[in-house]
Tab-separated table of C-alpha atoms in Angstrom:
chain	number	residue	atom	x	y	z
A	1	MET	CA	-60.826	-33.709	-24.935
A	2	GLU	CA	-59.526	-34.485	-21.373
A	3	LYS	CA	-56.023	-32.962	-19.968
A	4	LEU	CA	-53.053	-35.014	-20.967
A	5	PRO	CA	-51.327	-37.213	-18.189
A	6	PHE	CA	-48.155	-35.775	-17.028
A	7	LYS	CA	-46.728	-39.499	-17.066
A	8	GLU	CA	-47.666	-39.687	-21.022
A	9	ALA	CA	-45.984	-36.532	-21.653
A	10	LEU	CA	-42.868	-37.636	-19.875
A	11	LYS	CA	-42.599	-40.514	-22.229
A	12	VAL	CA	-43.151	-38.512	-25.415
A	13	TRP	CA	-40.402	-35.780	-24.020
A	14	ILE	CA	-37.800	-38.852	-23.615
A	15	ARG	CA	-38.576	-40.067	-27.083
A	16	VAL	CA	-38.165	-36.381	-28.961
A	17	GLY	CA	-34.972	-35.901	-26.996
A	18	ILE	CA	-33.338	-38.888	-28.184
A	19	HIS	CA	-34.350	-38.530	-31.535
A	20	SER	CA	-33.535	-34.927	-31.877
A	21	PHE	CA	-30.946	-35.204	-34.596
A	22	GLY	CA	-30.455	-33.100	-37.609
A	23	GLY	CA	-30.050	-29.714	-36.280
A	24	PRO	CA	-33.096	-27.120	-36.072
A	25	ALA	CA	-34.745	-28.176	-39.215
A	26	GLY	CA	-34.648	-31.909	-38.247
A	27	GLN	CA	-35.271	-31.488	-34.739
A	28	ILE	CA	-38.238	-29.372	-35.450
A	29	ALA	CA	-39.575	-31.843	-38.253
A	30	VAL	CA	-39.238	-34.790	-35.407
A	31	MET	CA	-41.433	-32.573	-33.128
A	32	TYR	CA	-43.936	-31.908	-35.595
A	33	LYS	CA	-44.244	-35.709	-36.669
A	34	ILE	CA	-44.730	-36.675	-33.099
A	35	LEU	CA	-46.725	-33.916	-31.554
A	36	VAL	CA	-48.598	-32.797	-34.413
A	37	GLU	CA	-49.311	-35.635	-36.710
A	38	GLU	CA	-48.983	-38.739	-34.330
A	39	LYS	CA	-50.261	-37.607	-30.811
A	40	LYS	CA	-52.444	-34.699	-31.879
A	41	TRP	CA	-51.302	-32.570	-29.081
A	42	ILE	CA	-51.081	-29.284	-30.878
A	43	SER	CA	-52.339	-28.051	-34.336
A	44	GLU	CA	-50.215	-26.957	-37.254
A	45	ASN	CA	-51.103	-23.418	-37.047
A	46	ARG	CA	-50.355	-23.100	-33.166
A	47	PHE	CA	-47.119	-25.287	-33.671
A	48	LEU	CA	-46.273	-22.971	-36.272
A	49	HIS	CA	-47.292	-19.677	-34.383
A	50	ALA	CA	-45.088	-20.949	-31.458
A	51	MET	CA	-42.024	-21.729	-33.568
A	52	ASN	CA	-42.542	-18.270	-34.998
A	53	TYR	CA	-42.125	-16.732	-31.339
A	54	CYS	CA	-39.235	-19.065	-30.607
A	55	MET	CA	-37.195	-17.591	-33.611
A	56	LEU	CA	-37.728	-13.961	-32.495
A	57	LEU	CA	-35.373	-15.341	-29.315
A	58	PRO	CA	-31.808	-15.605	-28.792
A	59	GLY	CA	-31.022	-19.327	-28.467
A	60	PRO	CA	-31.703	-22.764	-29.849
A	61	GLU	CA	-35.096	-22.645	-31.317
A	62	ALA	CA	-36.050	-26.100	-31.320
A	63	GLN	CA	-35.057	-26.529	-27.643
A	64	GLN	CA	-37.275	-23.495	-26.901
A	65	LEU	CA	-40.172	-24.596	-28.979
A	66	ALA	CA	-40.143	-27.945	-26.712
A	67	THR	CA	-40.078	-26.118	-23.540
A	68	TYR	CA	-42.794	-23.979	-24.698
A	69	ILE	CA	-45.101	-26.646	-25.951
A	70	GLY	CA	-44.276	-28.525	-22.471
A	71	TRP	CA	-45.420	-25.244	-20.804
A	72	LEU	CA	-48.585	-25.023	-22.676
A	73	LEU	CA	-49.372	-28.655	-21.775
A	74	HIS	CA	-48.182	-28.684	-18.000
A	75	LYS	CA	-47.147	-25.160	-17.012
A	76	THR	CA	-43.609	-24.638	-15.864
A	77	LYS	CA	-43.156	-28.236	-14.667
A	78	GLY	CA	-44.164	-29.378	-18.149
A	79	GLY	CA	-41.676	-26.810	-19.792
A	80	LEU	CA	-38.825	-27.609	-17.614
A	81	VAL	CA	-39.138	-31.355	-18.394
A	82	ALA	CA	-39.500	-30.854	-21.914
A	83	GLY	CA	-36.547	-28.472	-22.236
A	84	ILE	CA	-34.097	-30.552	-19.916
A	85	LEU	CA	-34.821	-33.733	-21.844
A	86	PHE	CA	-34.175	-32.162	-24.947
A	87	ILE	CA	-30.601	-31.060	-23.908
A	88	LEU	CA	-29.704	-34.180	-21.657
A	89	PRO	CA	-29.020	-36.761	-24.397
A	90	GLY	CA	-26.628	-34.522	-26.359
A	91	PHE	CA	-24.937	-33.223	-23.378
A	92	ILE	CA	-23.869	-36.753	-21.987
A	93	SER	CA	-22.858	-37.700	-25.693
A	94	ILE	CA	-20.699	-34.673	-26.188
A	95	LEU	CA	-19.175	-34.919	-22.664
A	96	ILE	CA	-18.125	-38.608	-23.519
A	97	LEU	CA	-16.556	-37.301	-27.066
A	98	SER	CA	-14.962	-34.773	-25.513
A	99	ILE	CA	-13.192	-36.690	-22.853
A	100	LEU	CA	-12.141	-38.970	-25.755
A	101	TYR	CA	-10.952	-36.182	-28.081
A	102	ALA	CA	-8.896	-34.705	-25.466
A	103	ALA	CA	-7.206	-37.940	-24.019
A	104	TYR	CA	-7.261	-40.097	-27.101
A	105	ARG	CA	-6.869	-37.563	-30.009
A	106	ASP	CA	-3.477	-38.684	-31.003
A	107	VAL	CA	-4.571	-42.309	-31.219
A	108	GLY	CA	-4.804	-43.011	-35.263
A	109	ILE	CA	-8.546	-44.024	-35.442
A	110	VAL	CA	-9.742	-40.927	-33.594
A	111	GLU	CA	-7.761	-38.573	-35.618
A	112	ALA	CA	-8.961	-40.358	-38.738
A	113	ILE	CA	-12.532	-40.046	-37.756
A	114	PHE	CA	-12.354	-36.267	-37.202
A	115	PHE	CA	-10.203	-35.779	-40.372
A	116	GLY	CA	-13.284	-37.132	-42.015
A	117	ILE	CA	-15.950	-35.036	-40.237
A	118	LYS	CA	-14.519	-31.673	-40.828
A	119	PRO	CA	-15.240	-31.490	-44.526
A	120	ALA	CA	-18.601	-33.007	-44.111
A	121	VAL	CA	-19.307	-30.319	-41.529
A	122	LEU	CA	-18.324	-27.797	-44.365
A	123	ALA	CA	-20.714	-29.129	-46.766
A	124	ILE	CA	-23.655	-28.931	-44.100
A	125	VAL	CA	-22.718	-25.563	-43.352
A	126	ILE	CA	-23.159	-24.324	-47.015
A	127	GLY	CA	-26.268	-26.115	-47.179
A	128	ALA	CA	-27.422	-24.116	-44.069
A	129	VAL	CA	-26.650	-20.798	-45.961
A	130	ILE	CA	-28.657	-21.910	-48.998
A	131	LYS	CA	-31.754	-22.970	-46.704
A	132	ILE	CA	-31.808	-19.772	-44.800
A	133	GLY	CA	-30.858	-17.793	-47.905
A	134	LYS	CA	-34.023	-19.293	-49.628
A	135	ARG	CA	-36.208	-18.189	-46.767
A	136	ALA	CA	-34.781	-14.826	-45.887
A	137	LEU	CA	-33.449	-13.241	-49.161
A	138	LYS	CA	-36.735	-12.384	-50.801
A	139	ASN	CA	-35.541	-9.288	-52.488
A	140	GLU	CA	-32.703	-7.163	-53.320
A	141	VAL	CA	-32.962	-5.067	-49.910
A	142	MET	CA	-32.533	-8.576	-48.060
A	143	ILE	CA	-29.634	-9.649	-50.299
A	144	ILE	CA	-27.793	-6.247	-49.538
A	145	LEU	CA	-28.385	-6.720	-45.825
A	146	ALA	CA	-26.720	-9.967	-45.942
A	147	ALA	CA	-23.977	-8.876	-48.117
A	148	LEU	CA	-23.065	-5.822	-45.656
A	149	ALA	CA	-23.370	-8.499	-42.565
A	150	PHE	CA	-20.906	-10.552	-44.130
A	151	ILE	CA	-18.371	-7.842	-45.117
A	152	ALA	CA	-18.863	-6.440	-41.489
A	153	ILE	CA	-18.007	-9.424	-39.502
A	154	PHE	CA	-15.338	-10.948	-42.152
A	155	PHE	CA	-13.379	-8.058	-43.477
A	156	PHE	CA	-14.121	-5.368	-40.360
A	157	GLU	CA	-14.501	-8.237	-37.464
A	158	VAL	CA	-17.577	-6.590	-36.334
A	159	ASP	CA	-18.689	-8.522	-33.165
A	160	PHE	CA	-21.852	-10.685	-33.732
A	161	PRO	CA	-24.008	-8.989	-31.385
A	162	TYR	CA	-23.532	-5.619	-33.025
A	163	ILE	CA	-24.493	-6.926	-36.408
A	164	VAL	CA	-27.618	-8.361	-34.844
A	165	ILE	CA	-28.886	-5.157	-33.112
A	166	ALA	CA	-28.010	-3.083	-36.372
A	167	ALA	CA	-29.910	-5.591	-38.689
A	168	GLY	CA	-32.881	-5.495	-36.298
A	169	LEU	CA	-33.040	-1.761	-35.969
A	170	ILE	CA	-32.697	-1.653	-40.073
A	171	GLY	CA	-35.689	-3.719	-40.155
A	172	PHE	CA	-37.838	-1.879	-37.703
A	173	ILE	CA	-37.222	1.320	-39.567
A	174	GLY	CA	-37.291	0.027	-42.923
A	175	GLY	CA	-40.601	-1.545	-42.334
A	176	LYS	CA	-42.186	1.860	-41.518
A	177	LEU	CA	-40.482	3.343	-44.512
A	178	TRP	CA	-40.646	0.361	-47.326
A	179	GLU	CA	-42.908	-2.329	-45.688
A	180	ASN	CA	-43.154	-4.383	-48.889
A	181	LYS	CA	-39.351	-4.952	-48.722
A	182	PHE	CA	-38.967	-5.535	-45.207
A	183	HIS	CA	-42.052	-7.508	-44.357
A	184	VAL	CA	-40.666	-10.909	-45.501
A	185	ILE	CA	-41.635	-13.299	-42.636
A	186	LYS	CA	-45.262	-13.727	-42.570
A	187	GLY	CA	-47.609	-14.879	-39.858
A	188	HIS	CA	-50.199	-17.464	-39.735
A	189	GLU	CA	-53.692	-17.945	-40.316
A	190	ASP	CA	-56.206	-17.784	-37.457
A	191	LYS	CA	-57.411	-20.963	-35.502
A	192	THR	CA	-59.870	-23.341	-37.463
A	193	ASN	CA	-62.667	-25.444	-36.118
A	194	GLN	CA	-60.499	-28.714	-37.031
A	195	GLU	CA	-57.921	-27.487	-34.141
A	196	ASN	CA	-60.618	-28.413	-31.670
A	197	ASN	CA	-59.452	-32.013	-32.218
A	198	TYR	CA	-55.933	-31.278	-30.843
A	199	VAL	CA	-55.165	-31.620	-27.113
A	200	ILE	CA	-53.851	-28.118	-26.576
A	201	ASP	CA	-56.352	-26.179	-28.611
A	202	SER	CA	-59.488	-28.069	-27.075
A	203	TYR	CA	-58.545	-27.350	-23.297
A	204	ILE	CA	-55.670	-24.753	-22.822
A	205	GLU	CA	-57.268	-21.553	-21.843
A	206	PRO	CA	-55.235	-18.436	-23.083
A	207	VAL	CA	-52.987	-17.256	-19.687
A	208	LYS	CA	-53.661	-13.559	-19.069
A	209	PRO	CA	-50.147	-11.970	-18.730
A	210	SER	CA	-49.456	-10.852	-15.167
A	211	LEU	CA	-46.621	-8.098	-14.350
A	212	LYS	CA	-46.361	-9.759	-10.988
A	213	ARG	CA	-45.727	-13.129	-12.258
A	214	THR	CA	-43.317	-11.876	-14.816
A	215	VAL	CA	-41.151	-10.023	-12.304
A	216	LYS	CA	-41.035	-13.150	-10.105
A	217	THR	CA	-40.103	-15.254	-13.142
A	218	VAL	CA	-37.259	-12.873	-14.430
A	219	LEU	CA	-35.787	-12.425	-10.751
A	220	LEU	CA	-35.812	-16.292	-10.062
A	221	PHE	CA	-34.228	-17.100	-13.456
A	222	PHE	CA	-31.706	-14.124	-13.297
A	223	ALA	CA	-30.589	-15.900	-9.678
A	224	LEU	CA	-30.227	-19.184	-11.087
A	225	TRP	CA	-28.162	-17.602	-13.966
A	226	ALA	CA	-26.130	-15.645	-11.865
A	227	ILE	CA	-25.256	-17.861	-8.655
A	228	PRO	CA	-22.906	-20.400	-10.363
A	229	LEU	CA	-20.950	-17.215	-11.350
A	230	VAL	CA	-20.698	-15.808	-8.127
A	231	VAL	CA	-19.729	-18.860	-6.497
A	232	ILE	CA	-16.814	-19.763	-8.964
A	233	GLY	CA	-15.552	-15.833	-8.650
A	234	LEU	CA	-15.479	-16.476	-4.826
A	235	TRP	CA	-14.027	-19.713	-5.163
A	236	VAL	CA	-11.319	-19.766	-7.778
A	237	GLY	CA	-11.416	-16.056	-8.633
A	238	VAL	CA	-12.544	-13.747	-11.579
A	239	GLU	CA	-9.383	-14.334	-13.543
A	240	SER	CA	-9.909	-18.215	-13.627
A	241	ILE	CA	-10.823	-19.969	-16.767
A	242	PHE	CA	-14.141	-21.032	-15.567
A	243	PHE	CA	-15.221	-17.380	-14.701
A	244	SER	CA	-14.075	-16.234	-18.084
A	245	GLU	CA	-15.956	-18.897	-20.050
A	246	GLY	CA	-19.254	-18.267	-17.724
A	247	ILE	CA	-19.216	-14.720	-18.469
A	248	PHE	CA	-18.496	-15.376	-22.310
A	249	PHE	CA	-21.095	-17.717	-22.841
A	250	SER	CA	-23.727	-15.814	-20.566
A	251	LYS	CA	-23.336	-13.222	-23.123
A	252	THR	CA	-23.501	-15.306	-26.117
A	253	ALA	CA	-26.743	-16.855	-24.791
A	254	VAL	CA	-28.525	-13.527	-25.305
A	255	VAL	CA	-27.281	-12.814	-28.899
A	256	THR	CA	-27.817	-16.233	-30.605
A	257	PHE	CA	-30.294	-14.739	-32.968
A	258	GLY	CA	-30.860	-16.866	-36.126
A	259	GLY	CA	-29.687	-20.331	-34.620
A	260	ALA	CA	-26.235	-21.750	-33.930
A	261	TYR	CA	-24.535	-21.467	-37.347
A	262	ALA	CA	-25.135	-17.778	-37.322
A	263	VAL	CA	-23.284	-17.294	-33.482
A	264	LEU	CA	-20.581	-20.512	-34.322
A	265	ALA	CA	-18.272	-17.795	-36.220
A	266	TYR	CA	-18.404	-15.426	-33.401
A	267	ILE	CA	-17.602	-18.187	-30.982
A	268	ALA	CA	-14.958	-19.921	-32.826
A	269	GLN	CA	-12.972	-16.707	-33.484
A	270	LYS	CA	-13.241	-15.751	-30.038
A	271	ALA	CA	-12.341	-19.147	-28.655
A	272	VAL	CA	-9.409	-19.375	-31.257
A	273	GLU	CA	-7.987	-15.888	-31.628
A	274	ASP	CA	-8.718	-14.117	-28.509
A	275	TYR	CA	-8.929	-16.592	-25.607
A	276	GLY	CA	-6.868	-19.357	-26.940
A	277	TRP	CA	-9.108	-22.220	-25.719
A	278	LEU	CA	-9.159	-24.038	-29.006
A	279	GLN	CA	-7.038	-24.575	-32.290
A	280	SER	CA	-8.139	-23.431	-35.483
A	281	GLY	CA	-9.490	-27.142	-36.655
A	282	GLU	CA	-10.951	-28.174	-33.425
A	283	MET	CA	-13.991	-26.051	-33.846
A	284	LEU	CA	-14.967	-28.004	-36.684
A	285	ASP	CA	-14.529	-31.276	-34.865
A	286	GLY	CA	-16.923	-30.041	-32.114
A	287	LEU	CA	-19.341	-29.111	-34.624
A	288	GLY	CA	-18.873	-32.568	-35.835
A	289	MET	CA	-19.816	-33.804	-32.415
A	290	ALA	CA	-23.047	-31.573	-32.301
A	291	GLU	CA	-24.127	-32.745	-35.816
A	292	THR	CA	-24.030	-36.157	-34.908
A	293	THR	CA	-25.441	-36.461	-31.422
A	294	PRO	CA	-29.026	-35.491	-30.514
A	295	GLY	CA	-29.962	-31.955	-29.139
A	296	PRO	CA	-29.199	-28.450	-29.947
A	297	LEU	CA	-26.560	-27.692	-32.411
A	298	ILE	CA	-25.342	-24.979	-30.011
A	299	GLN	CA	-24.372	-27.669	-27.535
A	300	VAL	CA	-21.000	-27.470	-29.233
A	301	VAL	CA	-20.131	-24.728	-26.805
A	302	GLN	CA	-19.824	-27.525	-24.172
A	303	PHE	CA	-16.828	-28.907	-26.423
A	304	VAL	CA	-15.235	-25.397	-26.409
A	305	GLY	CA	-15.658	-24.913	-22.621
A	306	PHE	CA	-14.423	-28.563	-21.893
A	307	MET	CA	-11.119	-28.003	-24.079
A	308	GLY	CA	-10.578	-24.557	-22.667
A	309	ALA	CA	-10.727	-25.845	-19.382
A	310	TYR	CA	-8.570	-28.975	-19.854
A	311	ARG	CA	-5.882	-26.769	-21.528
A	312	LEU	CA	-5.858	-24.045	-18.990
A	313	SER	CA	-7.171	-25.024	-15.884
A	314	GLY	CA	-3.728	-24.628	-14.031
A	315	THR	CA	-3.262	-26.920	-11.173
A	316	MET	CA	-6.641	-28.523	-11.228
A	317	ASP	CA	-6.817	-32.130	-13.068
A	318	PRO	CA	-7.501	-31.238	-16.544
A	319	LEU	CA	-10.339	-33.927	-17.015
A	320	LEU	CA	-12.130	-32.788	-13.526
A	321	ALA	CA	-11.746	-29.148	-14.931
A	322	GLY	CA	-13.278	-30.040	-18.508
A	323	ILE	CA	-16.310	-31.699	-17.053
A	324	LEU	CA	-16.994	-28.660	-14.578
A	325	ALA	CA	-16.794	-26.243	-17.728
A	326	SER	CA	-18.975	-28.624	-19.631
A	327	LEU	CA	-21.513	-28.117	-16.866
A	328	LEU	CA	-21.071	-24.405	-16.386
A	329	VAL	CA	-21.209	-23.756	-19.886
A	330	THR	CA	-24.256	-25.875	-20.556
A	331	TRP	CA	-26.002	-24.028	-17.680
A	332	THR	CA	-24.930	-20.562	-18.743
A	333	THR	CA	-26.370	-21.304	-22.224
A	334	PHE	CA	-29.704	-22.930	-21.485
A	335	VAL	CA	-30.957	-20.985	-18.328
A	336	PRO	CA	-31.664	-18.036	-20.327
A	337	CYS	CA	-33.761	-20.152	-22.833
A	338	PHE	CA	-36.112	-21.027	-20.022
A	339	LEU	CA	-36.215	-17.444	-18.669
A	340	PHE	CA	-37.403	-16.422	-22.174
A	341	ILE	CA	-40.106	-18.961	-22.733
A	342	PHE	CA	-41.498	-18.624	-19.366
A	343	THR	CA	-41.582	-14.900	-19.287
A	344	GLY	CA	-42.801	-14.505	-22.680
A	345	ALA	CA	-45.273	-17.151	-23.102
A	346	PRO	CA	-48.132	-15.401	-21.576
A	347	TYR	CA	-47.513	-12.406	-24.113
A	348	ILE	CA	-47.525	-14.780	-27.290
A	349	GLU	CA	-50.963	-13.427	-28.523
A	350	TYR	CA	-49.859	-9.697	-28.132
A	351	LEU	CA	-46.716	-10.416	-29.979
A	352	ARG	CA	-48.200	-12.369	-32.676
A	353	GLY	CA	-48.641	-10.446	-35.942
A	354	ASN	CA	-47.002	-7.358	-34.373
A	355	ASN	CA	-45.676	-5.912	-37.861
A	356	ASN	CA	-42.508	-4.039	-36.117
A	357	LEU	CA	-41.258	-7.190	-34.667
A	358	THR	CA	-41.863	-9.052	-37.661
A	359	THR	CA	-40.010	-6.737	-39.951
A	360	ALA	CA	-37.103	-6.237	-37.418
A	361	LEU	CA	-36.968	-10.142	-37.438
A	362	SER	CA	-36.750	-10.170	-41.321
A	363	GLY	CA	-33.692	-7.661	-41.341
A	364	ILE	CA	-32.086	-10.059	-38.598
A	365	THR	CA	-32.569	-13.323	-40.449
A	366	ALA	CA	-31.197	-11.630	-43.722
A	367	ALA	CA	-27.966	-10.397	-41.698
A	368	VAL	CA	-27.718	-14.193	-40.449
A	369	VAL	CA	-27.290	-15.318	-43.866
A	370	GLY	CA	-24.134	-13.124	-44.217
A	371	VAL	CA	-22.952	-14.371	-40.991
A	372	VAL	CA	-23.306	-18.195	-41.541
A	373	LEU	CA	-21.547	-17.433	-45.005
A	374	ASN	CA	-18.881	-16.131	-43.048
A	375	LEU	CA	-18.688	-19.363	-40.886
A	376	GLY	CA	-18.481	-21.370	-43.964
A	377	VAL	CA	-15.834	-19.174	-45.351
A	378	TRP	CA	-13.714	-19.056	-42.376
A	379	PHE	CA	-13.888	-22.859	-41.760
A	380	ALA	CA	-13.276	-23.692	-45.218
A	381	ILE	CA	-10.055	-21.551	-45.249
A	382	HIS	CA	-8.874	-23.189	-42.051
A	383	THR	CA	-9.905	-26.857	-43.164
A	384	LEU	CA	-8.492	-26.775	-46.745
A	385	PHE	CA	-5.268	-25.088	-46.159
A	386	GLU	CA	-2.562	-25.701	-43.588
A	387	ASN	CA	-1.056	-22.242	-43.566
A	388	VAL	CA	-3.338	-19.070	-43.564
A	389	THR	CA	-1.650	-15.587	-43.031
A	390	GLU	CA	-3.594	-12.888	-41.622
A	391	SER	CA	-3.181	-9.108	-42.137
A	392	HIS	CA	-4.500	-5.742	-41.848
A	393	SER	CA	-4.648	-2.798	-43.889
A	394	PHE	CA	-6.903	0.094	-44.601
A	395	GLY	CA	-8.923	-0.864	-41.405
A	396	MET	CA	-9.580	-4.361	-42.807
A	397	ARG	CA	-8.535	-7.973	-41.997
A	398	TRP	CA	-7.411	-9.831	-45.017
A	399	MET	CA	-6.897	-13.969	-44.536
A	400	ILE	CA	-4.899	-15.148	-47.464
A	401	PRO	CA	-4.298	-18.875	-47.694
A	402	GLU	CA	-1.141	-20.355	-49.031
A	403	TRP	CA	-1.991	-22.230	-52.195
A	404	ALA	CA	0.767	-24.397	-51.695
A	405	SER	CA	-0.374	-25.509	-48.512
A	406	ILE	CA	-3.738	-27.000	-49.666
A	407	ASN	CA	-4.549	-30.140	-48.353
A	408	LEU	CA	-5.648	-31.895	-51.342
A	409	PRO	CA	-7.300	-35.021	-49.124
A	410	SER	CA	-9.935	-32.682	-47.196
A	411	LEU	CA	-10.875	-31.059	-50.580
A	412	VAL	CA	-11.474	-34.558	-52.006
A	413	ILE	CA	-13.569	-35.480	-49.116
A	414	GLY	CA	-15.282	-32.240	-48.888
A	415	LEU	CA	-16.288	-32.747	-52.511
A	416	ILE	CA	-17.476	-36.055	-51.982
A	417	ALA	CA	-19.580	-35.006	-48.718
A	418	ALA	CA	-20.874	-31.985	-51.313
A	419	PHE	CA	-22.259	-34.686	-53.759
A	420	VAL	CA	-24.037	-37.108	-51.231
A	421	TYR	CA	-25.306	-34.236	-49.518
A	422	PHE	CA	-26.592	-31.957	-52.497
A	423	ILE	CA	-26.961	-34.308	-55.444
A	424	LEU	CA	-27.868	-37.643	-53.718
A	425	LYS	CA	-29.851	-35.670	-51.058
A	426	TRP	CA	-28.660	-37.916	-48.358
A	427	ASP	CA	-29.275	-36.515	-44.352
A	428	MET	CA	-26.565	-35.108	-42.227
A	429	LEU	CA	-25.828	-38.287	-40.479
A	430	LYS	CA	-25.156	-40.396	-43.708
A	431	THR	CA	-23.256	-37.470	-45.157
A	432	ILE	CA	-20.921	-37.460	-42.198
A	433	LEU	CA	-20.775	-41.158	-42.088
A	434	VAL	CA	-19.311	-41.383	-45.512
A	435	SER	CA	-17.040	-38.517	-44.814
A	436	VAL	CA	-15.740	-40.521	-41.803
A	437	ILE	CA	-15.224	-43.814	-43.844
A	438	CYS	CA	-13.215	-41.685	-46.457
A	439	GLY	CA	-11.078	-40.273	-43.475
A	440	VAL	CA	-10.500	-43.639	-42.006
A	441	LEU	CA	-9.764	-45.316	-45.338
A	442	TYR	CA	-7.214	-42.315	-46.157
A	443	HIS	CA	-5.279	-42.550	-42.881
A	444	PHE	CA	-5.064	-46.377	-42.743
A	445	ILE	CA	-4.776	-47.237	-46.558
A	446	LEU	CA	-3.382	-44.299	-48.318
A	447	LEU	CA	-1.440	-42.194	-46.024
């Protein structure tokens, strides 16, 4: 087969970006349908192998998978185009929605829409727990790891990065002592003759890892990552909301193992309880935006950054501050994704089948189930109850909802969303649409 023209790839990456709805599972399914089945650019085995590598990395695996396949096709230029076009539609959509949310949230129709979105997002998060759990919790050891992760983050408020590190170490050590219990995530079969019918498998030659190239890549992307923070520190000071957001989301960018659902609880709790960027119910509104727009689910951080700067920008125009924060947060979140792919891609074959990495990933994935469950519980308490009392005793945090303050309309809409999502098997967009209609009907007819 001849090498694929870059212009043809560009058109397809635009198409992938526009159709990248449905969270990581939906986005990967879209890429599989277009790139494997329709275009025959990459074989199933090669696709799954690349996906496995991306799951080892912090950050949105679907966006990184697009970047990786783009890199395979057209090196750095192809990876940048594929990765940026995967982000761009969602960035524009969430920026517009954030502006409308901040400026017109008190308008009845906007309030009604977001009132309906929140319970639907709860149902979707529960679905994520179930899906990840089926994949990761293959035995009692994995179940115990998930339970310990939930207890650590929900009751003892252990930061998400420490849970990831601990789970990875447990998986690494456990794999050496008890391999059959920790070797949960399996590898893939070797290349077959049929794969020669695919573009990448037919003409792409393996890239030999080069230490010099790796060092250059790391230095370049670290500079790109750091320059905006240095400029902001010199411009408005290290005490500004912009610098705080840049540092915080730079840190979260390197610990987002397990997908967006896993780290969202960590971000939500920090943004609401520690920094005051959001109110408790607003994270669900942002998550609803990310669920209903194309692009990675972690793009919700853009909404968090926007609202924090909109409220706490001082003398700067709030709208301008929100837009600048959106750009900054998106930059600090996604520049590391390109760093990880362009640095690690040449070493893919070495990483493939490495037992130590596989068992470490198994431990992390199990812990992610507990962390995502924490996200669901935390959101449920703050969505279904008007008043929640938080207390500390015996070194643990206790979140006690006031049962008299239960929000019955939200509960009813949540049950409807769960019915259409789990029983009728409707997709996320349809589930959220049903919930939005219920929210609008409640606000304008029943309220």
